[in-house]
Each structure stands twice: as C-alpha cells, then as structure tokens.
GROMACS .gro file of C-alpha atoms in nm:
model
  171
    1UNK     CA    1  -0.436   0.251  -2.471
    2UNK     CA    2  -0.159   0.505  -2.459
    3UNK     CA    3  -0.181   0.434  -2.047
    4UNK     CA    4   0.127   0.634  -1.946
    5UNK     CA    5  -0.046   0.976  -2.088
    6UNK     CA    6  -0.351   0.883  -1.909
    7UNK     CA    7  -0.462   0.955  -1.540
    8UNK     CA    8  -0.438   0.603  -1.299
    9UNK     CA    9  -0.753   0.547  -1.251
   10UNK     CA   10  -0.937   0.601  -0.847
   11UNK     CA   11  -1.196   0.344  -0.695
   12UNK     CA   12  -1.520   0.594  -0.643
   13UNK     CA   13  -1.685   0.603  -0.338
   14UNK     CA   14  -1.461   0.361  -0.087
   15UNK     CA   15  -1.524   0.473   0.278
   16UNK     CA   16  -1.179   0.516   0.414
   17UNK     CA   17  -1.321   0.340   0.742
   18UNK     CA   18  -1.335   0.002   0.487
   19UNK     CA   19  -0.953   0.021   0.462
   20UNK     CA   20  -0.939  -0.026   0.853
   21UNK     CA   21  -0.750  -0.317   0.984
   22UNK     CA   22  -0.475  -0.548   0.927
   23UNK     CA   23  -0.283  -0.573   0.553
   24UNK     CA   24  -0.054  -0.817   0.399
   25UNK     CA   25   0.192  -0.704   0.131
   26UNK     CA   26   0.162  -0.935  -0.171
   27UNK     CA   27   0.393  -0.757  -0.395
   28UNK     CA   28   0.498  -0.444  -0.506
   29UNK     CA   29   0.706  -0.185  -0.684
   30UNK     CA   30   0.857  -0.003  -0.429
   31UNK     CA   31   0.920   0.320  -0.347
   32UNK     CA   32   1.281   0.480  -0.358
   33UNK     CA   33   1.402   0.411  -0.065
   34UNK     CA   34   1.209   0.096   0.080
   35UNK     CA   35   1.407  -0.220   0.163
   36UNK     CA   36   1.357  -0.412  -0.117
   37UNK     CA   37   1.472  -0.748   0.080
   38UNK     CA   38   1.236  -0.761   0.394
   39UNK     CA   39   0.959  -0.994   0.474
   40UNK     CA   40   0.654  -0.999   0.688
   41UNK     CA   41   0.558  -0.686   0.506
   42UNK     CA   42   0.216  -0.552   0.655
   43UNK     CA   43   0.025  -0.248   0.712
   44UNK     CA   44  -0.201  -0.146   0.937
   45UNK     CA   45  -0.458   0.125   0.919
   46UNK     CA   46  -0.637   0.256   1.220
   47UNK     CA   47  -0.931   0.468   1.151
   48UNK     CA   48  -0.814   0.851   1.359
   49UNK     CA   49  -1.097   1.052   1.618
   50UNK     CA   50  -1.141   1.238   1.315
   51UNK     CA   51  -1.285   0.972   1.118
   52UNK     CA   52  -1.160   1.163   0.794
   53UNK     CA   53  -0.830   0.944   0.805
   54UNK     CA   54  -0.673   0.657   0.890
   55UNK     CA   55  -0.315   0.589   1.114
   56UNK     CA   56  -0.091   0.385   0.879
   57UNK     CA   57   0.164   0.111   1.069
   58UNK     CA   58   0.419  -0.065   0.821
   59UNK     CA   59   0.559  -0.329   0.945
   60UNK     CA   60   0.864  -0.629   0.815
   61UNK     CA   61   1.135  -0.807   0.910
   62UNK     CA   62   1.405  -0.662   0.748
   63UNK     CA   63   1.714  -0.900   0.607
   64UNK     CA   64   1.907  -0.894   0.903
   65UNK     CA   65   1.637  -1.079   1.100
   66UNK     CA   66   1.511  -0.726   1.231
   67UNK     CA   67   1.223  -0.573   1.277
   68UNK     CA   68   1.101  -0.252   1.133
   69UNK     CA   69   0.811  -0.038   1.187
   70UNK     CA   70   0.715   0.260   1.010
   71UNK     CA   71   0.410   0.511   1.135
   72UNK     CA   72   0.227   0.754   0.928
   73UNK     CA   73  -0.110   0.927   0.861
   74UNK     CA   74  -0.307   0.826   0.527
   75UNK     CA   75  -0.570   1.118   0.475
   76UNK     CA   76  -0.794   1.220   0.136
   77UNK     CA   77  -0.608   1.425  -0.074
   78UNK     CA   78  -0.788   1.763  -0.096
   79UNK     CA   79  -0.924   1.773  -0.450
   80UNK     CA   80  -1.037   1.365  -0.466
   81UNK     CA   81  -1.414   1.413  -0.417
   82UNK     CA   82  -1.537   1.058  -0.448
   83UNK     CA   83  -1.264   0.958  -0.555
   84UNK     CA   84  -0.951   0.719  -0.344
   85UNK     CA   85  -0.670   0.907  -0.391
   86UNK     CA   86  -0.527   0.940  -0.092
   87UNK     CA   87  -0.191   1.153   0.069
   88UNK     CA   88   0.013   0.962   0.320
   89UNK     CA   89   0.256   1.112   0.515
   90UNK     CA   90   0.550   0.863   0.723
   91UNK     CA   91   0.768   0.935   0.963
   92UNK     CA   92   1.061   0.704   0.900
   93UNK     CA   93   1.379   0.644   1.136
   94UNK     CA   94   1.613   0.798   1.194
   95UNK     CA   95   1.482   1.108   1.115
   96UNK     CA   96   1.110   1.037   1.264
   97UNK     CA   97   0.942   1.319   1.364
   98UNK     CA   98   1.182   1.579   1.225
   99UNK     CA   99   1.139   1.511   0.852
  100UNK     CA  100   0.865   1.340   0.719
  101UNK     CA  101   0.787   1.151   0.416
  102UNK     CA  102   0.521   1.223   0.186
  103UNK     CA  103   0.331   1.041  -0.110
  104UNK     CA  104   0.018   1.040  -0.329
  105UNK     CA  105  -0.172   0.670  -0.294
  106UNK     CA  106  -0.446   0.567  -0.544
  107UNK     CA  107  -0.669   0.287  -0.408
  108UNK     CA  108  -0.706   0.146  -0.798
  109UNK     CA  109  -0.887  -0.191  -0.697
  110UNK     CA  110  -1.073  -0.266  -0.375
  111UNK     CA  111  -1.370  -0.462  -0.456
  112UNK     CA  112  -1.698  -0.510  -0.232
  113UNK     CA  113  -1.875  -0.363   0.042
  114UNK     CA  114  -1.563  -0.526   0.270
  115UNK     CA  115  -1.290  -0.523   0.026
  116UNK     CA  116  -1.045  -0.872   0.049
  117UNK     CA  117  -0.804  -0.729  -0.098
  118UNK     CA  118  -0.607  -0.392  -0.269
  119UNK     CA  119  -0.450  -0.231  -0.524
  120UNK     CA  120  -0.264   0.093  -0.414
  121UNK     CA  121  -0.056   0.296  -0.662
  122UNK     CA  122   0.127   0.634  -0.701
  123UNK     CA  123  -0.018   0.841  -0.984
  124UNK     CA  124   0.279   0.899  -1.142
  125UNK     CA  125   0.362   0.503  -1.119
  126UNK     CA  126   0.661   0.498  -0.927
  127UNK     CA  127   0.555   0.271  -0.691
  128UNK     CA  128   0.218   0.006  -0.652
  129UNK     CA  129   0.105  -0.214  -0.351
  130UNK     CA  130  -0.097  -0.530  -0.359
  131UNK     CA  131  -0.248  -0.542  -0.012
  132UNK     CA  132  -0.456  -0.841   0.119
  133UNK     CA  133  -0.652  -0.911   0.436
  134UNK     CA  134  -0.522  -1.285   0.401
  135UNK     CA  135  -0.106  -1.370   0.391
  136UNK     CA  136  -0.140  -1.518   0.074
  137UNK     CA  137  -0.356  -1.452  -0.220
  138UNK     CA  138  -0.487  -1.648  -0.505
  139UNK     CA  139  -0.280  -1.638  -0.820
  140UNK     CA  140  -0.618  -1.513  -0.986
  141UNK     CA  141  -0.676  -1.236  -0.836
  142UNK     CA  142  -0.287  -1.141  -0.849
  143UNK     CA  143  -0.313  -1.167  -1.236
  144UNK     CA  144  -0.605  -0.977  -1.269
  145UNK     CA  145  -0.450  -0.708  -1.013
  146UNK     CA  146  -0.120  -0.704  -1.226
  147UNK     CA  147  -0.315  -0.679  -1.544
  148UNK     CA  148  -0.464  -0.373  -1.452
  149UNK     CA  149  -0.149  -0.258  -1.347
  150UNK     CA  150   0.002  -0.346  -1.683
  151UNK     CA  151  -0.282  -0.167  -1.851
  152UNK     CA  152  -0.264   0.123  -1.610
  153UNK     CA  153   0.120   0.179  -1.715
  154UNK     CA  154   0.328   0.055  -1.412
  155UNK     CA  155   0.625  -0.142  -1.539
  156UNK     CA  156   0.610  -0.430  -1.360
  157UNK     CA  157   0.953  -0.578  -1.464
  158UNK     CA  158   1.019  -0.365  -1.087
  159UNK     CA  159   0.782  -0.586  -0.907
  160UNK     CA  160   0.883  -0.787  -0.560
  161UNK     CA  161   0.709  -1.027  -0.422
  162UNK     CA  162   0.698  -1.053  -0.018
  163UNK     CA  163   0.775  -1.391   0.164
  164UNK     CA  164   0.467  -1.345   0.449
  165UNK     CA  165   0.620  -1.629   0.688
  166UNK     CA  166   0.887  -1.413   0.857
  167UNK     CA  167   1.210  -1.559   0.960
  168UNK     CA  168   1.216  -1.619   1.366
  169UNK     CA  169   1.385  -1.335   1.546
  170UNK     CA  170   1.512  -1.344   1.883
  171UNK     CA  171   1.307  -1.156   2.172
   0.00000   0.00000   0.00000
C-alpha cells in the first residue's frame, strides 16, 4: 500500500461525548515542540455546554520534576461528517491566551461502544497519540495500534514511550 499518498484513515461515527474523561499517554510521535522527556503524560477531555466539543487538559511532569498543564478546545473539523477528524486548538505558556496553537487530530482506532483505548494522529503524520483509559496497556493492543500506524505511514522510528508513574514532586 503506497500509505504515504493515501488519506489516514477516520473512525466513522464516534460520539465525541465517548472521548470524555481521563487519558493516559502510551506513546507517541510528538509534535514539534512537545517535551519529549516528561512523564505522567495525560489528557483530559471534558465534554463543553455545547455538546459539539470537548475541553482538552494535557497534563506531565516535565524532567525537572515539574508539572505542566496545557488547556485547549478539541472540536469537529468542519468538513468530517461522520467522520473523527477533529481540530484542536491549545493555549500553551507563556504565550496562553495571546497565541494559540492549532492542529488537525484523526481518532484512527477507538474500538467499542466505550472505547478502552485510542489512536489519535495528524493527517499529514507528523505526530500520533496512543491514549488509554488504563496507565498501562497490553503489549497486544500496542502492536496492533503501531501496526496500523506502520501501515497508515507514520514513521515510527520517532516514537516515545511515556513512563505513567511520575516522579514525586514537592507540594
């Protein structure tokens, strides 16, 4: 499959209201710009009043013990039908709420009626996410996640993993 001419392929018909709740980063290829050396990684999503999108936290413990939080808006982009491809918009420090950050996410892999676990990634494959409701994830499911990756076109030779037991920090 000649997968880096092709489109990444969109779930169909995920309610964005199933993507509500509590995240754990697995791994990833991340975006310029992201700390590539944090752990704890989670998101967050909130479903809005609007119901049409969701309230994105990001959350780790960055290498100097830490921590760092990210807020945004995750919304479906305009031309998706029933399709999850979503646009996200963060404002990230220091230059929250002046200029804000914005990317195209493509929920490729969220199985179920109350998905376990996802697989986000940019549609030009500069960047892919694999989220879980659980800290850790079987190596199984990983696989097949990466697989379709592979077969998708993302070069995982970029991939991170995330440590989920975060370092103490003081309070």
């Amino acid at each position: 499959m000649a997968a880096d001419s092709a489109a990444v392929q969109a779930v169909k018909g995920l309610d964005i209201a199933k993507m509500a709740g509590k995240w754990y980063t697995i791994a990833s290829i991340p975006p310029k710009g992201q700390p590539t050396d944090s752990s704890g990684n989670t998101t967050t999503y909130t479903v809005n009043k609007d119901g049409t999108s969701l309230k994105v936290v990001n959350e780790a413990i960055m290498a100097n013990g830490k921590h760092g939080k990210v807020e945004g808006k995750l919304a479906r982009a305009n031309n998706a039908g029933d399709e999850a491809r979503f646009g996200q918009t963060l404002w990230v420090p220091p230059f929250a709420p002046i200029i804000p950050v914005h990317t195209d996410i493509w929920v490729m892999a969220a199985e179920g009626d109350n998905p376990q676990y996802m697989l986000h990634g940019h549609p030009a494959r500069q960047a892919l996410w694999i989220h879980s409701r659980t800290p850790e994830l079987p190596k199984e499911i990983v696989d097949k996640l990466l697989q379709m990756a592979a077969d998708q076109g993302f070069d995982l030779s970029k991939l991170i993993y995330y440590k989920q037991t975060a370092p103490e920090t003081s309070t």
